Amino acid sequence: MEEADSGSPFLVPSCDSCEKAAVVEQAYSGRILCGKHLAKSVRKKISKELRQQLQLKRGEHTTILVAVSGGKDSAVLLDSLVDLLGKRPDVTIVAGTVDEGIEGYRPPSIDCATSLSERLGIRHEIVTYPELSFIEMDEVVQRLPMAISKDNNAPRMACSYCGVFRRQGINHLAERVGADVIALGHNLDDMAQTVLMNVSNGDIERTLRLAPHTNTPVDGLAPRIVPLRWVPEQEIHLYALHRSLPIHHEECPNARGALRWRHREIVAGMEADVPGTRHGLVRMADQIKSLRDQVVELGGGDTRPDPPHPCPRCGGMTSGTQCKACDMRDLLGVDD
Ligand code: SF4
Ligand SMILES: [Zn+2]
Ligand SMILES: [Zn+2]
């Protein structure tokens, strides 16, 4: 390892592809990269994954809804998709944001999403919870019965509620813009946390439904793609800074109480001890999905979960007797 700046009192390792000072050490790959070479590697990973996940059909137009929140992940996603597909006449990219109604957090992040969309010349659609007949998250947190309990599970409950409604919000935006595909900005850390959460719950069905849906579209819903899924969160952040993307840095005030936060700490700790853990978790989910595909191919019956049908109460897609959003409405005592 060379010293990039011999005048510096600190040892700054140099990039393994050039002489510049490194900005990241990828313990999982053994590589040490400067800003420029990290950007090159991130772009390459996203472009390769996009080619695998998005199969554009010759002679057919494809509209992609990119779910943007104003945060770094979706900013990198939108910027990359515009860079890779923006000039294609057979592809339309639309950015979409769900406004959950979280004072102090969502408004500035929406400003970032709007300013990025304007900079890239992309149409930006927004839907609010009240427009979808859901109550805003700030009110949900007040209303949750757990909010007054001693163990204070309100934030955990808040995210369960929010996750369900946001998914419906994204489906609503996809319908509004006539999207054929929905692109989500989940990074490697997010994906690994989700796999671990599903495994901890013994939830094979959710693992089978995990995006990307390229080979297994869930009927009735635009398939989701996740082109950033092999890029670690830290590298996405550095890449967003390298590209000078307008991003909102704050975290949602409800995030820390969420079950995902615990899994985030666990996955980060495991990755620090055993580099490559995140890749292993995501690969395992891929292998489970591929085993299912092999069983189907061998004529072992379709082990896919039942295709969703419209919820009798609100029309949202569900595989149960009513959708999760209506379950949440009941829980919160909200009338239709
Ligand atoms: S952290 Fe929870 S409450 Fe905040 S936006 Fe995410 S899911 Fe919603
Ligand atoms: Zn370099
Ligand atoms: Zn419903």
Short mmCIF file of N, CA, C and O in Angstrom, two decimals, residues 222-318:
data_model
loop_
_atom_site.label_atom_id
_atom_site.label_comp_id
_atom_site.label_asym_id
_atom_site.label_seq_id
_atom_site.Cartn_x
_atom_site.Cartn_y
_atom_site.Cartn_z
N ALA A 222 -47.10 -3.84 -11.60
CA ALA A 222 -45.92 -3.63 -12.43
C ALA A 222 -44.72 -4.26 -11.71
O ALA A 222 -44.56 -4.06 -10.51
N PRO A 223 -43.90 -5.04 -12.44
CA PRO A 223 -42.75 -5.67 -11.77
C PRO A 223 -41.76 -4.65 -11.25
O PRO A 223 -41.55 -3.61 -11.85
N ARG A 224 -41.17 -4.97 -10.09
CA ARG A 224 -40.18 -4.08 -9.49
C ARG A 224 -38.77 -4.51 -9.90
O ARG A 224 -38.47 -5.70 -9.90
N ILE A 225 -37.93 -3.51 -10.18
CA ILE A 225 -36.52 -3.80 -10.40
C ILE A 225 -35.70 -3.02 -9.36
O ILE A 225 -36.14 -1.98 -8.88
N VAL A 226 -34.53 -3.57 -9.02
CA VAL A 226 -33.69 -2.95 -7.98
C VAL A 226 -32.23 -2.92 -8.46
O VAL A 226 -31.39 -3.68 -7.98
N PRO A 227 -31.93 -2.02 -9.41
CA PRO A 227 -30.60 -2.05 -10.04
C PRO A 227 -29.42 -1.74 -9.12
O PRO A 227 -28.29 -2.04 -9.45
N LEU A 228 -29.68 -1.16 -7.93
CA LEU A 228 -28.56 -0.83 -7.02
C LEU A 228 -28.27 -1.96 -6.04
O LEU A 228 -27.50 -1.78 -5.10
N ARG A 229 -28.89 -3.10 -6.23
CA ARG A 229 -28.88 -4.09 -5.15
C ARG A 229 -27.52 -4.67 -4.79
O ARG A 229 -27.37 -5.29 -3.74
N TRP A 230 -26.52 -4.52 -5.66
CA TRP A 230 -25.18 -5.03 -5.28
C TRP A 230 -24.25 -3.91 -4.85
O TRP A 230 -23.06 -4.14 -4.64
N VAL A 231 -24.76 -2.68 -4.73
CA VAL A 231 -23.88 -1.57 -4.34
C VAL A 231 -24.11 -1.23 -2.86
O VAL A 231 -25.22 -0.89 -2.46
N PRO A 232 -23.04 -1.33 -2.03
CA PRO A 232 -23.20 -1.01 -0.60
C PRO A 232 -23.64 0.43 -0.38
O PRO A 232 -23.32 1.32 -1.18
N GLU A 233 -24.35 0.64 0.71
CA GLU A 233 -24.89 1.96 1.06
C GLU A 233 -23.80 3.04 1.08
O GLU A 233 -23.97 4.13 0.54
N GLN A 234 -22.66 2.71 1.69
CA GLN A 234 -21.58 3.69 1.80
C GLN A 234 -21.09 4.15 0.41
O GLN A 234 -20.81 5.31 0.19
N GLU A 235 -21.04 3.19 -0.52
CA GLU A 235 -20.55 3.53 -1.86
C GLU A 235 -21.58 4.36 -2.62
O GLU A 235 -21.22 5.23 -3.42
N ILE A 236 -22.86 4.11 -2.36
CA ILE A 236 -23.92 4.91 -2.98
C ILE A 236 -23.77 6.36 -2.51
O ILE A 236 -23.89 7.30 -3.28
N HIS A 237 -23.52 6.49 -1.21
CA HIS A 237 -23.39 7.82 -0.63
C HIS A 237 -22.22 8.57 -1.28
O HIS A 237 -22.35 9.71 -1.72
N LEU A 238 -21.06 7.90 -1.35
CA LEU A 238 -19.88 8.52 -1.95
C LEU A 238 -20.14 8.86 -3.42
O LEU A 238 -19.72 9.92 -3.91
N TYR A 239 -20.85 7.99 -4.09
CA TYR A 239 -21.14 8.21 -5.52
C TYR A 239 -22.05 9.42 -5.69
O TYR A 239 -21.86 10.24 -6.59
N ALA A 240 -23.07 9.54 -4.80
CA ALA A 240 -24.00 10.68 -4.87
C ALA A 240 -23.23 11.99 -4.66
O ALA A 240 -23.47 12.99 -5.35
N LEU A 241 -22.25 11.97 -3.74
CA LEU A 241 -21.45 13.17 -3.50
C LEU A 241 -20.55 13.46 -4.71
O LEU A 241 -20.42 14.60 -5.15
N HIS A 242 -19.97 12.40 -5.26
CA HIS A 242 -19.10 12.53 -6.43
C HIS A 242 -19.86 13.16 -7.61
O HIS A 242 -19.31 13.96 -8.36
N ARG A 243 -21.14 12.80 -7.76
CA ARG A 243 -21.97 13.32 -8.85
C ARG A 243 -22.65 14.64 -8.49
O ARG A 243 -23.43 15.16 -9.27
N SER A 244 -22.40 15.12 -7.26
CA SER A 244 -23.01 16.37 -6.75
C SER A 244 -24.54 16.34 -6.90
O SER A 244 -25.15 17.32 -7.34
N LEU A 245 -25.15 15.24 -6.53
CA LEU A 245 -26.60 15.14 -6.63
C LEU A 245 -27.24 15.84 -5.42
O LEU A 245 -26.71 15.75 -4.32
N PRO A 246 -28.37 16.53 -5.64
CA PRO A 246 -29.04 17.15 -4.48
C PRO A 246 -29.69 16.06 -3.64
O PRO A 246 -30.60 15.38 -4.10
N ILE A 247 -29.19 15.85 -2.43
CA ILE A 247 -29.77 14.79 -1.59
C ILE A 247 -30.06 15.29 -0.19
O ILE A 247 -29.36 16.16 0.34
N HIS A 248 -31.10 14.70 0.37
CA HIS A 248 -31.50 15.05 1.73
C HIS A 248 -30.80 14.06 2.66
O HIS A 248 -30.91 12.85 2.47
N HIS A 249 -30.09 14.57 3.67
CA HIS A 249 -29.27 13.69 4.50
C HIS A 249 -29.96 13.19 5.77
O HIS A 249 -29.50 12.24 6.38
N GLU A 250 -31.02 13.87 6.17
CA GLU A 250 -31.66 13.51 7.45
C GLU A 250 -32.30 12.13 7.37
O GLU A 250 -32.65 11.67 6.29
N GLU A 251 -32.49 11.54 8.54
CA GLU A 251 -33.23 10.28 8.59
C GLU A 251 -34.64 10.57 9.07
O GLU A 251 -34.86 11.53 9.82
N CYS A 252 -35.57 9.71 8.70
CA CYS A 252 -36.94 9.86 9.18
C CYS A 252 -36.92 9.74 10.71
O CYS A 252 -36.25 8.88 11.26
N PRO A 253 -37.65 10.60 11.42
CA PRO A 253 -37.64 10.54 12.89
C PRO A 253 -38.16 9.21 13.44
O PRO A 253 -37.89 8.87 14.59
N ASN A 254 -38.90 8.45 12.61
CA ASN A 254 -39.44 7.16 13.10
C ASN A 254 -38.50 5.99 12.83
O ASN A 254 -38.77 4.88 13.28
N ALA A 255 -37.43 6.22 12.07
CA ALA A 255 -36.61 5.10 11.60
C ALA A 255 -35.93 4.31 12.72
O ALA A 255 -35.87 3.09 12.68
N ARG A 256 -35.45 5.01 13.73
CA ARG A 256 -34.63 4.34 14.74
C ARG A 256 -35.38 3.30 15.57
O ARG A 256 -34.79 2.37 16.08
N GLY A 257 -36.68 3.51 15.71
CA GLY A 257 -37.43 2.54 16.50
C GLY A 257 -37.84 1.31 15.69
O GLY A 257 -38.35 0.35 16.25
N ALA A 258 -37.62 1.36 14.38
CA ALA A 258 -38.13 0.29 13.52
C ALA A 258 -37.31 -0.98 13.67
O ALA A 258 -36.12 -0.94 13.97
N LEU A 259 -37.99 -2.11 13.44
CA LEU A 259 -37.31 -3.41 13.51
C LEU A 259 -36.15 -3.44 12.51
O LEU A 259 -35.10 -4.02 12.77
N ARG A 260 -36.33 -2.76 11.39
CA ARG A 260 -35.27 -2.73 10.38
C ARG A 260 -33.97 -2.15 10.95
O ARG A 260 -32.89 -2.55 10.57
N TRP A 261 -34.13 -1.20 11.87
CA TRP A 261 -32.93 -0.57 12.46
C TRP A 261 -32.08 -1.61 13.17
O TRP A 261 -30.85 -1.59 13.11
N ARG A 262 -32.74 -2.54 13.88
CA ARG A 262 -32.01 -3.60 14.59
C ARG A 262 -31.27 -4.47 13.57
O ARG A 262 -30.12 -4.83 13.77
N HIS A 263 -31.96 -4.80 12.48
CA HIS A 263 -31.33 -5.65 11.46
C HIS A 263 -30.19 -4.91 10.76
O HIS A 263 -29.21 -5.52 10.35
N ARG A 264 -30.34 -3.61 10.66
CA ARG A 264 -29.30 -2.79 10.06
C ARG A 264 -28.01 -2.90 10.90
O ARG A 264 -26.92 -3.08 10.37
N GLU A 265 -28.19 -2.81 12.23
CA GLU A 265 -27.02 -2.92 13.12
C GLU A 265 -26.40 -4.31 13.05
O GLU A 265 -25.20 -4.48 13.02
N ILE A 266 -27.27 -5.32 13.01
CA ILE A 266 -26.79 -6.71 12.98
C ILE A 266 -26.01 -6.98 11.69
O ILE A 266 -24.89 -7.49 11.71
N VAL A 267 -26.60 -6.57 10.55
CA VAL A 267 -25.93 -6.83 9.26
C VAL A 267 -24.61 -6.06 9.19
O VAL A 267 -23.59 -6.61 8.76
N ALA A 268 -24.61 -4.79 9.67
CA ALA A 268 -23.37 -4.00 9.62
C ALA A 268 -22.30 -4.65 10.49
O ALA A 268 -21.12 -4.73 10.11
N GLY A 269 -22.70 -5.14 11.66
CA GLY A 269 -21.74 -5.79 12.56
C GLY A 269 -21.19 -7.07 11.95
O GLY A 269 -19.98 -7.34 12.01
N MET A 270 -22.06 -7.86 11.33
CA MET A 270 -21.61 -9.11 10.71
C MET A 270 -20.68 -8.83 9.52
O MET A 270 -19.68 -9.51 9.32
N GLU A 271 -21.02 -7.79 8.75
CA GLU A 271 -20.20 -7.44 7.58
C GLU A 271 -18.80 -7.00 8.03
O GLU A 271 -17.81 -7.33 7.39
N ALA A 272 -18.74 -6.25 9.15
CA ALA A 272 -17.44 -5.79 9.65
C ALA A 272 -16.59 -6.98 10.09
O ALA A 272 -15.39 -7.03 9.86
N ASP A 273 -17.24 -7.98 10.71
CA ASP A 273 -16.50 -9.17 11.17
C ASP A 273 -16.20 -10.13 10.03
O ASP A 273 -15.13 -10.73 9.97
N VAL A 274 -17.17 -10.32 9.16
CA VAL A 274 -17.02 -11.28 8.05
C VAL A 274 -17.40 -10.57 6.75
O VAL A 274 -18.56 -10.61 6.33
N PRO A 275 -16.44 -9.91 6.10
CA PRO A 275 -16.77 -9.19 4.86
C PRO A 275 -17.38 -10.15 3.83
O PRO A 275 -16.92 -11.28 3.66
N GLY A 276 -18.43 -9.67 3.18
CA GLY A 276 -19.10 -10.52 2.18
C GLY A 276 -20.43 -11.06 2.70
O GLY A 276 -21.18 -11.68 1.95
N THR A 277 -20.72 -10.81 3.99
CA THR A 277 -21.98 -11.31 4.57
C THR A 277 -23.19 -10.79 3.80
O THR A 277 -24.13 -11.53 3.51
N ARG A 278 -23.17 -9.50 3.45
CA ARG A 278 -24.33 -8.91 2.76
C ARG A 278 -24.55 -9.59 1.42
O ARG A 278 -25.67 -9.95 1.05
N HIS A 279 -23.46 -9.79 0.68
CA HIS A 279 -23.57 -10.47 -0.62
C HIS A 279 -24.14 -11.87 -0.43
O HIS A 279 -24.98 -12.33 -1.21
N GLY A 280 -23.65 -12.55 0.63
CA GLY A 280 -24.11 -13.92 0.90
C GLY A 280 -25.60 -13.98 1.16
O GLY A 280 -26.30 -14.86 0.64
N LEU A 281 -26.11 -13.04 1.94
CA LEU A 281 -27.54 -13.03 2.26
C LEU A 281 -28.38 -12.84 0.98
O LEU A 281 -29.37 -13.53 0.76
N VAL A 282 -27.96 -11.88 0.16
CA VAL A 282 -28.74 -11.60 -1.06
C VAL A 282 -28.64 -12.77 -2.04
O VAL A 282 -29.62 -13.17 -2.68
N ARG A 283 -27.43 -13.35 -2.12
CA ARG A 283 -27.28 -14.53 -3.01
C ARG A 283 -28.17 -15.67 -2.55
O ARG A 283 -28.71 -16.42 -3.35
N MET A 284 -28.30 -15.81 -1.22
CA MET A 284 -29.14 -16.91 -0.72
C MET A 284 -30.59 -16.74 -1.17
O MET A 284 -31.23 -17.69 -1.60
N ALA A 285 -31.08 -15.50 -1.12
CA ALA A 285 -32.46 -15.26 -1.57
C ALA A 285 -32.58 -15.59 -3.05
O ALA A 285 -33.57 -16.20 -3.49
N ASP A 286 -31.56 -15.24 -3.84
CA ASP A 286 -31.59 -15.55 -5.28
C ASP A 286 -31.64 -17.06 -5.49
O ASP A 286 -32.33 -17.56 -6.37
N GLN A 287 -30.86 -17.78 -4.66
CA GLN A 287 -30.83 -19.24 -4.82
C GLN A 287 -32.17 -19.87 -4.47
O GLN A 287 -32.60 -20.82 -5.11
N ILE A 288 -32.81 -19.34 -3.44
CA ILE A 288 -34.14 -19.87 -3.07
C ILE A 288 -35.11 -19.65 -4.23
O ILE A 288 -35.87 -20.54 -4.61
N LYS A 289 -35.05 -18.45 -4.83
CA LYS A 289 -35.95 -18.15 -5.96
C LYS A 289 -35.63 -19.04 -7.15
O LYS A 289 -36.53 -19.51 -7.85
N SER A 290 -34.34 -19.28 -7.38
CA SER A 290 -33.99 -20.11 -8.53
C SER A 290 -34.38 -21.58 -8.30
O SER A 290 -34.79 -22.28 -9.23
N LEU A 291 -34.30 -22.03 -7.05
CA LEU A 291 -34.77 -23.40 -6.74
C LEU A 291 -36.25 -23.53 -7.04
O LEU A 291 -36.71 -24.53 -7.60
N ARG A 292 -37.01 -22.50 -6.66
CA ARG A 292 -38.45 -22.51 -6.94
C ARG A 292 -38.69 -22.60 -8.46
O ARG A 292 -39.52 -23.38 -8.93
N ASP A 293 -37.90 -21.82 -9.24
CA ASP A 293 -38.07 -21.85 -10.70
C ASP A 293 -37.77 -23.24 -11.25
O ASP A 293 -38.44 -23.72 -12.15
N GLN A 294 -36.74 -23.89 -10.68
CA GLN A 294 -36.39 -25.24 -11.16
C GLN A 294 -37.52 -26.22 -10.87
O GLN A 294 -37.85 -27.07 -11.69
N VAL A 295 -38.11 -26.09 -9.68
CA VAL A 295 -39.22 -26.98 -9.32
C VAL A 295 -40.38 -26.79 -10.30
O VAL A 295 -40.96 -27.75 -10.79
N VAL A 296 -40.66 -25.53 -10.64
CA VAL A 296 -41.75 -25.24 -11.58
C VAL A 296 -41.42 -25.84 -12.94
O VAL A 296 -42.26 -26.50 -13.57
N GLU A 297 -40.16 -25.67 -13.40
CA GLU A 297 -39.74 -26.18 -14.71
C GLU A 297 -39.83 -27.70 -14.77
O GLU A 297 -40.17 -28.28 -15.78
N LEU A 298 -39.53 -28.34 -13.65
CA LEU A 298 -39.56 -29.82 -13.62
C LEU A 298 -41.00 -30.34 -13.52
O LEU A 298 -41.21 -31.53 -13.36
N GLY A 299 -41.94 -29.41 -13.55
CA GLY A 299 -43.35 -29.84 -13.51
C GLY A 299 -43.82 -30.12 -12.10
O GLY A 299 -44.82 -30.82 -11.89
N GLY A 300 -43.10 -29.59 -11.13
CA GLY A 300 -43.46 -29.82 -9.73
C GLY A 300 -44.61 -28.96 -9.27
O GLY A 300 -44.80 -28.78 -8.08
N GLY A 301 -45.34 -28.37 -10.21
CA GLY A 301 -46.46 -27.51 -9.82
C GLY A 301 -45.96 -26.11 -9.61
O GLY A 301 -44.77 -25.89 -9.38
N ASP A 302 -46.84 -25.14 -9.74
CA ASP A 302 -46.46 -23.75 -9.55
C ASP A 302 -46.47 -23.44 -8.06
O ASP A 302 -47.51 -23.42 -7.42
N THR A 303 -45.25 -23.23 -7.53
CA THR A 303 -45.16 -22.97 -6.09
C THR A 303 -45.25 -21.49 -5.80
O THR A 303 -45.04 -21.07 -4.68
N ARG A 304 -45.54 -20.70 -6.86
CA ARG A 304 -45.65 -19.26 -6.63
C ARG A 304 -46.88 -18.97 -5.78
O ARG A 304 -47.90 -19.67 -5.91
N PRO A 305 -46.81 -17.92 -4.95
CA PRO A 305 -48.00 -17.56 -4.17
C PRO A 305 -49.14 -17.21 -5.12
O PRO A 305 -48.91 -16.83 -6.26
N ASP A 306 -50.37 -17.35 -4.64
CA ASP A 306 -51.53 -17.04 -5.47
C ASP A 306 -51.41 -15.61 -6.01
O ASP A 306 -50.99 -14.72 -5.29
N PRO A 307 -51.82 -15.40 -7.28
CA PRO A 307 -51.78 -14.03 -7.80
C PRO A 307 -52.74 -13.15 -7.02
O PRO A 307 -53.80 -13.61 -6.59
N PRO A 308 -52.37 -11.89 -6.79
CA PRO A 308 -53.25 -11.01 -6.01
C PRO A 308 -54.54 -10.67 -6.75
O PRO A 308 -54.60 -10.75 -7.97
N HIS A 309 -55.57 -10.31 -5.99
CA HIS A 309 -56.85 -9.88 -6.57
C HIS A 309 -57.23 -8.55 -5.90
O HIS A 309 -56.67 -8.21 -4.84
N PRO A 310 -58.18 -7.81 -6.48
CA PRO A 310 -58.54 -6.51 -5.87
C PRO A 310 -59.18 -6.70 -4.50
O PRO A 310 -60.00 -7.60 -4.30
N CYS A 311 -58.77 -5.84 -3.55
CA CYS A 311 -59.36 -5.86 -2.20
C CYS A 311 -60.83 -5.45 -2.31
O CYS A 311 -61.15 -4.46 -2.97
N PRO A 312 -61.76 -6.20 -1.67
CA PRO A 312 -63.18 -5.86 -1.79
C PRO A 312 -63.54 -4.50 -1.20
O PRO A 312 -64.53 -3.89 -1.57
N ARG A 313 -62.68 -3.97 -0.30
CA ARG A 313 -63.00 -2.69 0.34
C ARG A 313 -62.46 -1.49 -0.41
O ARG A 313 -63.12 -0.48 -0.55
N CYS A 314 -61.19 -1.60 -0.89
CA CYS A 314 -60.59 -0.39 -1.47
C CYS A 314 -60.09 -0.59 -2.90
O CYS A 314 -59.69 0.38 -3.54
N GLY A 315 -60.08 -1.82 -3.37
CA GLY A 315 -59.65 -2.05 -4.76
C GLY A 315 -58.15 -2.24 -4.90
O GLY A 315 -57.67 -2.59 -5.98
N GLY A 316 -57.38 -2.01 -3.82
CA GLY A 316 -55.93 -2.26 -3.88
C GLY A 316 -55.68 -3.76 -4.06
O GLY A 316 -56.53 -4.57 -3.72
N MET A 317 -54.49 -4.13 -4.59
CA MET A 317 -54.25 -5.55 -4.84
C MET A 317 -53.88 -6.27 -3.53
O MET A 317 -53.16 -5.73 -2.69
N THR A 318 -54.40 -7.48 -3.37
CA THR A 318 -54.11 -8.26 -2.17
C THR A 318 -54.19 -9.75 -2.47
O THR A 318 -54.84 -10.15 -3.44
#
